[in-house]
Short mmCIF file of C-alpha atoms and ligand atoms in Angstrom, two decimals:
data_model
loop_
_atom_site.label_atom_id
_atom_site.label_comp_id
_atom_site.label_asym_id
_atom_site.label_seq_id
_atom_site.Cartn_x
_atom_site.Cartn_y
_atom_site.Cartn_z
CA UNK A 365 162.93 131.62 22.65
CA UNK A 366 165.28 130.22 20.27
CA UNK A 367 164.83 126.50 19.62
CA UNK A 368 168.11 124.80 19.38
CA UNK A 369 166.66 121.70 17.60
CA UNK A 370 165.78 123.74 14.61
CA UNK A 371 167.92 123.27 11.66
CA UNK A 372 170.34 126.41 10.49
CA UNK A 373 170.18 128.30 7.62
CA UNK A 374 172.90 128.27 5.07
CA UNK A 375 174.33 131.67 3.98
CA UNK A 376 172.49 131.22 0.36
CA UNK A 377 169.46 130.40 2.34
CA UNK A 378 169.96 133.78 4.28
CA UNK A 379 169.95 135.64 1.16
CA UNK A 380 167.13 133.75 -0.62
CA UNK A 381 164.94 134.37 2.51
CA UNK A 382 166.01 137.91 3.50
CA UNK A 383 162.47 139.51 2.63
CA UNK A 384 161.25 137.02 5.37
CA UNK A 385 163.90 137.27 7.79
CA UNK A 386 163.05 141.23 8.23
CA UNK A 387 159.33 140.57 8.91
CA UNK A 388 159.03 140.52 12.79
CA UNK A 389 156.44 137.59 12.34
CA UNK A 390 159.01 135.54 10.62
CA UNK A 391 162.86 136.18 11.25
CA UNK A 392 165.45 133.87 11.39
CA UNK A 393 163.45 131.63 14.26
CA UNK A 394 160.41 131.52 12.05
CA UNK A 395 162.47 130.76 8.82
CA UNK A 396 163.99 127.66 10.57
CA UNK A 397 160.72 126.76 11.73
CA UNK A 398 159.34 126.62 7.86
CA UNK A 399 162.61 124.84 7.01
CA UNK A 400 161.89 122.17 9.61
CA UNK A 401 158.37 121.87 8.53
CA UNK A 402 156.56 119.02 6.65
CA UNK A 403 153.64 119.62 4.48
CA UNK A 404 151.40 117.18 2.50
CA UNK A 405 149.73 118.58 -0.59
CA UNK A 406 146.71 116.30 -1.86
CA UNK A 407 146.79 116.75 -5.52
CA UNK A 408 149.13 118.62 -7.96
CA UNK A 409 146.28 120.20 -9.96
CA UNK A 410 144.98 123.75 -9.87
CA UNK A 411 144.79 124.08 -5.98
CA UNK A 412 148.10 122.20 -5.46
CA UNK A 413 150.00 124.24 -7.90
CA UNK A 414 149.82 127.71 -6.12
CA UNK A 415 150.16 125.83 -2.84
CA UNK A 416 153.24 123.73 -3.60
CA UNK A 417 154.85 126.83 -5.49
CA UNK A 418 154.55 129.42 -2.93
CA UNK A 419 155.46 126.92 -0.08
CA UNK A 420 158.65 125.91 -1.89
CA UNK A 421 159.36 129.45 -2.51
CA UNK A 422 158.71 130.15 1.21
CA UNK A 423 161.12 127.67 2.47
CA UNK A 424 159.06 125.01 3.60
CA UNK A 425 161.50 122.45 4.29
CA UNK A 426 159.63 119.00 2.96
CA UNK A 427 156.73 119.16 0.90
CA UNK A 428 155.08 115.75 0.08
CA UNK A 429 152.58 115.46 -3.00
CA UNK A 430 150.19 112.97 -3.82
CA UNK A 431 148.95 112.35 -7.42
CA UNK A 432 148.27 109.64 -9.71
CA UNK A 433 147.48 111.92 -12.93
CA UNK A 434 149.38 112.64 -16.03
CA UNK A 435 149.65 116.12 -17.39
CA UNK A 436 146.81 116.57 -19.91
CA UNK A 437 146.70 119.94 -22.40
CA UNK A 438 143.38 121.23 -20.41
CA UNK A 439 145.27 121.12 -17.24
CA UNK A 440 147.56 124.14 -18.34
CA UNK A 441 144.72 126.79 -18.21
CA UNK A 442 145.21 126.66 -14.36
CA UNK A 443 147.83 123.94 -13.09
CA UNK A 444 150.58 126.33 -13.10
CA UNK A 445 153.08 123.62 -11.73
CA UNK A 446 152.92 122.16 -15.29
CA UNK A 447 154.13 123.48 -18.58
CA UNK A 448 153.52 122.36 -22.11
CA UNK A 449 156.23 120.19 -22.58
CA UNK A 450 155.31 118.42 -19.70
CA UNK A 451 151.95 117.21 -21.52
CA UNK A 452 151.83 113.29 -21.15
CA UNK A 453 154.42 113.25 -18.04
CA UNK A 454 153.19 112.27 -14.59
CA UNK A 455 152.43 115.51 -12.44
CA UNK A 456 154.32 114.43 -9.76
CA UNK A 457 157.56 114.51 -12.05
CA UNK A 458 156.99 117.67 -13.79
CA UNK A 459 155.84 119.11 -10.29
CA UNK A 460 159.46 117.89 -8.50
CA UNK A 461 161.18 119.49 -11.49
CA UNK A 462 159.39 122.68 -11.31
CA UNK A 463 159.71 122.94 -7.36
CA UNK A 464 163.27 122.06 -7.52
CA UNK A 465 163.83 124.85 -10.03
CA UNK A 466 161.72 127.39 -7.88
CA UNK A 467 163.82 126.45 -4.75
CA UNK A 468 166.75 123.61 -4.61
CA UNK A 469 166.54 123.56 -0.95
CA UNK A 470 163.34 121.96 -0.65
CA UNK A 471 162.75 118.14 -0.32
CA UNK A 472 160.15 116.69 -2.43
CA UNK A 473 158.65 113.64 -1.29
CA UNK A 474 156.26 112.07 -4.13
CA UNK A 475 153.50 109.59 -3.79
CA UNK A 476 152.18 108.76 -7.58
CA UNK A 477 149.03 107.06 -6.20
CA UNK A 478 145.35 107.67 -5.63
CA UNK A 479 144.82 108.65 -2.03
CA UNK A 480 142.63 105.79 -0.71
CA UNK A 481 141.29 104.21 2.59
CA UNK A 482 143.88 101.73 2.45
CA UNK A 483 146.97 104.26 2.26
CA UNK A 484 145.80 107.78 3.49
CA UNK A 485 146.60 107.17 7.22
CA UNK A 486 150.24 105.67 6.29
CA UNK A 487 151.01 108.50 3.98
CA UNK A 488 149.69 111.24 5.89
CA UNK A 489 151.15 110.07 9.52
CA UNK A 490 154.31 111.93 9.05
CA UNK A 491 153.43 115.29 8.11
CA UNK A 492 152.84 118.23 10.24
CA UNK A 493 149.58 119.39 8.24
CA UNK A 494 147.77 118.37 5.26
CA UNK A 495 146.69 120.76 2.48
CA UNK A 496 143.52 119.44 0.69
CA UNK A 497 143.84 120.43 -2.91
CA UNK A 498 141.42 117.48 -4.15
CA UNK A 499 138.76 118.15 -6.75
CA UNK A 500 136.22 115.64 -5.56
CA UNK A 501 133.84 114.74 -2.37
CA UNK A 502 135.33 110.98 -2.05
CA UNK A 503 139.06 112.37 -1.30
CA UNK A 504 137.78 115.43 0.67
CA UNK A 505 136.09 113.10 3.04
CA UNK A 506 139.01 110.70 3.10
CA UNK A 507 141.55 113.43 3.76
CA UNK A 508 139.10 115.06 6.52
CA UNK A 509 138.45 111.82 8.11
CA UNK A 510 142.11 110.97 8.30
CA UNK A 511 143.02 114.14 9.70
CA UNK A 512 140.64 114.06 12.59
CA UNK A 513 141.79 110.45 13.16
CA UNK A 514 145.64 111.60 13.34
CA UNK A 515 144.97 115.01 14.82
CA UNK A 516 146.31 116.72 11.87
CA UNK A 517 144.90 120.26 10.52
CA UNK A 518 143.35 120.39 7.21
CA UNK A 519 143.90 123.29 5.12
CA UNK A 520 140.85 123.23 3.05
CA UNK A 521 140.10 124.67 -0.39
CA UNK A 522 137.48 124.17 -2.96
CA UNK A 523 136.46 125.52 -6.30
CA UNK A 524 133.63 125.46 -8.80
CA UNK A 525 133.16 127.89 -11.70
CA UNK A 526 133.68 131.49 -10.46
CA UNK A 527 133.27 130.43 -6.83
CA UNK A 528 135.90 129.12 -4.10
CA UNK A 529 136.05 128.07 -0.31
CA UNK A 530 138.74 128.11 2.14
CA UNK A 531 139.05 127.10 5.80
CA UNK A 532 141.02 125.34 8.32
CA UNK A 533 139.77 122.08 9.60
CA UNK A 534 140.47 119.61 12.31
CA UNK A 535 142.43 121.71 14.29
CA UNK A 536 142.38 121.59 18.45
CA UNK A 537 139.04 122.62 19.26
CA UNK A 538 137.80 123.54 15.79
CA UNK A 539 135.16 122.03 13.66
CA UNK A 540 135.96 119.57 10.75
CA UNK A 541 134.55 119.28 7.36
CA UNK A 542 131.98 116.80 8.63
CA UNK A 543 130.64 119.25 11.12
CA UNK A 544 129.65 121.28 8.03
CA UNK A 545 128.44 118.37 5.67
CA UNK A 546 128.06 115.23 7.79
CA UNK A 547 127.85 113.04 4.59
CA UNK A 548 128.52 113.48 1.12
CA UNK A 549 125.60 114.25 -1.40
CA UNK A 550 124.46 111.17 -3.52
CA UNK A 551 126.73 110.78 -6.72
CA UNK A 552 123.51 111.65 -8.96
CA UNK A 553 123.27 115.10 -7.73
CA UNK A 554 126.81 116.22 -8.76
CA UNK A 555 128.00 116.99 -12.42
CA UNK A 556 130.98 115.22 -13.38
CA UNK A 557 134.45 116.83 -13.49
CA UNK A 558 133.95 117.45 -17.39
CA UNK A 559 130.93 119.32 -16.95
CA UNK A 560 131.88 121.70 -14.35
CA UNK A 561 133.88 124.62 -15.59
CA UNK A 562 136.29 126.28 -13.68
CA UNK A 563 137.93 130.11 -14.32
CA UNK A 564 141.58 129.48 -14.52
CA UNK A 565 142.81 132.10 -12.13
CA UNK A 566 140.22 130.82 -9.30
CA UNK A 567 142.33 128.18 -7.95
CA UNK A 568 145.22 130.64 -7.98
CA UNK A 569 143.28 132.57 -5.55
CA UNK A 570 142.11 130.03 -3.17
CA UNK A 571 145.39 128.16 -3.33
CA UNK A 572 147.22 131.26 -2.35
CA UNK A 573 145.21 131.55 0.47
CA UNK A 574 145.72 127.97 1.35
CA UNK A 575 149.46 128.53 1.25
CA UNK A 576 149.14 131.54 3.20
CA UNK A 577 146.92 129.55 5.99
CA UNK A 578 149.72 127.09 5.98
CA UNK A 579 152.60 129.48 6.70
CA UNK A 580 150.75 131.16 9.42
CA UNK A 581 149.78 127.78 11.18
CA UNK A 582 153.49 126.75 10.41
CA UNK A 583 154.66 130.04 12.23
CA UNK A 584 152.09 130.10 14.75
CA UNK A 585 151.09 133.72 13.72
CA UNK A 586 147.84 135.76 12.88
CA UNK A 587 144.44 134.38 13.14
CA UNK A 588 143.89 131.53 10.96
CA UNK A 589 140.55 130.49 9.17
CA UNK A 590 139.72 127.64 12.41
CA UNK A 591 136.05 128.13 12.89
CA UNK A 592 135.45 130.29 9.69
CA UNK A 593 134.60 129.51 6.21
CA UNK A 594 135.73 132.01 3.58
CA UNK A 595 133.50 132.20 0.62
CA UNK A 596 135.18 133.80 -2.51
CA UNK A 597 132.78 135.06 -5.56
CA UNK A 598 134.91 136.28 -8.20
CA UNK A 599 132.18 137.68 -10.35
CA UNK A 600 131.21 140.10 -7.69
CA UNK A 601 134.44 140.05 -6.21
CA UNK A 602 133.05 139.32 -2.76
CA UNK A 603 134.98 137.79 0.20
CA UNK A 604 132.75 136.70 2.93
CA UNK A 605 133.37 134.51 5.98
CA UNK A 606 130.74 132.58 7.78
CA UNK A 607 131.39 131.20 11.31
CA UNK A 608 131.49 127.30 11.60
CA UNK A 609 130.95 125.55 14.69
CA UNK A 610 132.27 122.39 16.16
CA UNK A 611 129.20 119.97 16.03
CA UNK A 612 129.02 117.77 19.05
CA UNK A 613 127.15 115.03 16.70
CA UNK A 614 129.75 115.16 14.28
CA UNK A 615 130.43 111.57 13.42
CA UNK A 616 133.98 112.30 12.88
CA UNK A 617 135.31 114.76 15.41
CA UNK A 618 132.05 114.84 17.74
CA UNK A 619 131.10 111.31 18.52
CA UNK A 620 134.25 109.66 17.02
CA UNK A 621 131.90 107.10 15.43
CA UNK A 622 134.10 106.95 12.32
CA UNK A 623 137.07 105.10 13.35
CA UNK A 624 138.26 103.89 10.02
CA UNK A 625 138.33 105.47 6.49
CA UNK A 626 135.50 105.19 3.94
CA UNK A 627 136.07 104.89 0.21
CA UNK A 628 133.11 106.81 -1.38
CA UNK A 629 132.29 106.50 -5.04
CA UNK A 630 134.69 108.91 -6.98
CA UNK A 631 132.44 111.91 -7.89
CA UNK A 632 133.39 115.79 -8.48
CA UNK A 633 133.09 118.31 -5.83
CA UNK A 634 130.65 121.46 -6.51
CA UNK A 635 131.08 124.03 -4.06
CA UNK A 636 128.34 126.04 -5.75
CA UNK A 637 125.69 123.56 -4.60
CA UNK A 638 127.69 123.28 -1.37
CA UNK A 639 127.34 126.83 -0.87
CA UNK A 640 123.54 126.55 -1.14
CA UNK A 641 124.00 123.43 1.31
CA UNK A 642 125.72 125.90 3.68
CA UNK A 643 122.71 128.28 3.58
CA UNK A 644 120.15 125.55 5.03
CA UNK A 645 122.44 123.71 7.01
CA UNK A 646 123.88 124.28 10.55
CA UNK A 647 125.21 127.37 9.44
CA UNK A 648 122.09 129.07 8.78
CA UNK A 649 124.47 131.80 9.41
CA UNK A 650 123.49 133.87 12.53
CA UNK A 651 126.04 136.64 11.76
CA UNK A 652 124.90 137.13 7.88
CA UNK A 653 124.46 140.84 7.31
CA UNK A 654 120.93 142.35 7.81
CA UNK A 655 119.55 144.57 5.04
CA UNK A 656 117.75 147.67 5.47
CA UNK A 657 114.42 146.30 4.49
CA UNK A 658 114.60 143.63 7.01
CA UNK A 659 115.69 145.68 9.74
CA UNK A 660 112.68 148.17 8.92
CA UNK A 661 110.37 145.02 8.90
CA UNK A 662 111.62 144.14 12.15
CA UNK A 663 111.14 147.71 13.64
CA UNK A 664 107.45 148.12 11.96
CA UNK A 665 106.54 144.80 13.61
CA UNK A 666 107.73 146.04 17.01
CA UNK A 667 110.55 143.44 17.12
CA UNK A 668 112.52 144.37 20.13
CA UNK A 669 114.45 141.25 20.59
CA UNK A 670 117.96 143.30 19.29
CA UNK A 671 119.97 146.30 19.98
CA UNK A 672 120.80 148.64 17.24
CA UNK A 673 124.08 150.01 17.46
CA UNK A 674 125.46 152.86 15.41
CA UNK A 675 129.07 153.43 15.54
CA UNK A 676 129.33 156.66 13.50
CA UNK A 677 130.54 159.81 15.02
CA UNK A 678 128.48 162.08 16.84
CA UNK A 679 128.46 164.89 13.88
CA UNK A 680 127.27 162.13 11.63
CA UNK A 681 124.66 161.20 14.05
CA UNK A 682 123.27 164.61 14.45
CA UNK A 683 122.74 164.82 10.70
CA UNK A 684 120.52 161.72 10.66
CA UNK A 685 119.90 158.54 12.50
CA UNK A 686 117.49 156.14 13.29
CA UNK A 687 115.13 156.59 16.57
CA UNK A 688 115.53 153.22 17.46
CA UNK A 689 119.51 153.24 17.46
CA UNK A 690 122.04 153.82 20.26
CA UNK A 691 125.09 155.97 19.34
CA UNK A 692 128.66 154.30 20.16
CA UNK A 693 131.24 155.62 18.07
CA UNK A 694 133.67 153.08 16.60
CA UNK A 695 136.50 154.44 18.73
CA UNK A 696 134.46 153.77 22.11
CA UNK A 697 133.07 150.25 21.20
CA UNK A 698 135.73 148.64 23.29
CA UNK A 699 135.00 150.94 26.37
CA UNK A 700 131.16 150.10 25.75
CA UNK A 701 131.09 146.57 25.76
CA UNK A 702 130.16 145.92 29.53
CA UNK A 703 127.16 148.14 28.69
CA UNK A 704 125.99 145.81 26.15
CA UNK A 705 124.38 142.34 26.88
CA UNK A 706 126.21 139.63 24.85
CA UNK A 707 123.04 137.27 25.07
CA UNK A 708 121.13 139.89 23.04
CA UNK A 709 121.26 140.09 19.24
CA UNK A 710 123.04 143.24 18.37
CA UNK A 711 122.84 145.13 15.24
CA UNK A 712 125.32 147.50 14.21
CA UNK A 713 125.33 150.02 11.74
CA UNK A 714 127.27 153.34 10.10
CA UNK A 715 127.43 155.17 7.16
CA UNK A 716 127.90 152.65 4.59
CA UNK A 717 128.67 149.26 6.45
CA UNK A 718 132.69 149.46 6.63
CA UNK A 719 132.92 150.67 10.15
CA UNK A 720 130.23 148.60 11.61
CA UNK A 721 131.56 145.31 10.01
CA UNK A 722 134.83 146.10 11.90
CA UNK A 723 132.79 146.70 15.43
CA UNK A 724 130.63 143.44 14.49
CA UNK A 725 133.85 141.53 14.19
CA UNK A 726 135.08 143.22 17.52
CA UNK A 727 131.94 142.19 19.19
CA UNK A 728 131.88 138.57 18.15
CA UNK A 729 135.58 138.10 19.12
CA UNK A 730 134.58 139.70 22.46
CA UNK A 731 132.08 136.89 23.02
CA UNK A 732 128.53 138.29 21.56
CA UNK A 733 126.51 135.32 20.25
CA UNK A 734 124.70 137.11 17.73
CA UNK A 735 126.08 140.31 15.77
CA UNK A 736 124.73 141.46 12.52
CA UNK A 737 125.89 144.29 10.24
CA UNK A 738 123.39 146.39 8.65
CA UNK A 739 124.30 146.09 4.81
CA UNK A 740 125.12 149.40 3.19
CA UNK A 741 124.48 151.46 6.42
CA UNK A 742 122.37 154.49 6.55
CA UNK A 743 123.25 155.41 3.04
CA UNK A 744 121.29 152.30 1.95
CA UNK A 745 118.63 152.76 4.39
CA UNK A 746 118.01 156.20 2.64
CA UNK A 747 117.94 154.60 -0.59
CA UNK A 748 115.94 151.61 0.05
CA UNK A 749 113.54 152.62 3.16
CA UNK A 750 113.55 156.11 3.86
CA UNK A 751 114.47 158.62 1.35
CA UNK A 752 113.88 161.56 3.85
CA UNK A 753 117.07 160.50 5.70
CA UNK A 754 119.60 162.97 4.25
CA UNK A 755 122.72 161.48 2.21
CA UNK A 756 126.15 162.69 3.04
ZN1 LIG B 1152 133.67 117.41 12.77
#
């Protein structure tokens, strides 16, 4: 329904945003919604650069930027908001100039300051959502807690070396960063910023994902990364999502024992370590892929706590299948949901893991508690467990 309180678009804006306006999920209404939106970006560095550039280009009406730093030559390898001639200049100034060049219709509100417990709530209060582009734990916890206290969504991203992460925290009914990591690691365990290298293009990948999530949230379209943590490994070029649950014991969004902001000592963020942390934390991912060897071991020890569902087609099943499996071709999974027990663990398999991955996602969305995909499917089973199974 058209909302008459939204700002209208000038003819120049209609031309500029024409590729958005013809998208059914955006349209004139959505573009006006973007124009009315206020987004605060914490940090004008590696992540903040692509976030700010794309949100400005997309026509988000007001962008707030918090940064206290000056442009250093070593920033230019990844912080594309700033150019060589900006070295020595406050990042906030070069950011504003660049963003106005990208899109003069966008209002830039700048805060040349370090975000602290004393100013965070005040700065963040008037924005619709917050994009976390910080590079250290202290600010990350500050941003998280302030978002929980203010009831604002936190579009999170972090990078380390060749690995990145993204999620949307503090959405209504979704987990926050502290649900995942209740307390920051002690400073001694984390290498300092100068030691931690980063592949220059990585913040470009993670930041554009944050910008995408931001636009989706503002438009109310698609499935945002709420309750999911996206893990990116650029060396193997694998994208993986793990499910996150809201923790009722979370000191921020669960028990609400955190009622004011905390200034931790400044130290740098290391998602690589955090990723390991993820493996043993609350998230010991119940939906992680199962390898053929793991499946073979479970079958060999008579484990019947799971149902094995093969989503291939009948002609493939005839060539080869596992005795334990039940055939439910992908196209019939939706109709067969009632015949499966959502409280039992389900292992899905196909030829190489793609179709079963889709089936697993569908089953999780349908309320199945524990769904695991057989990594590599029957081809990998043949290679690693039973060579007598024909490959096709
Ligand atoms: Zn929480």
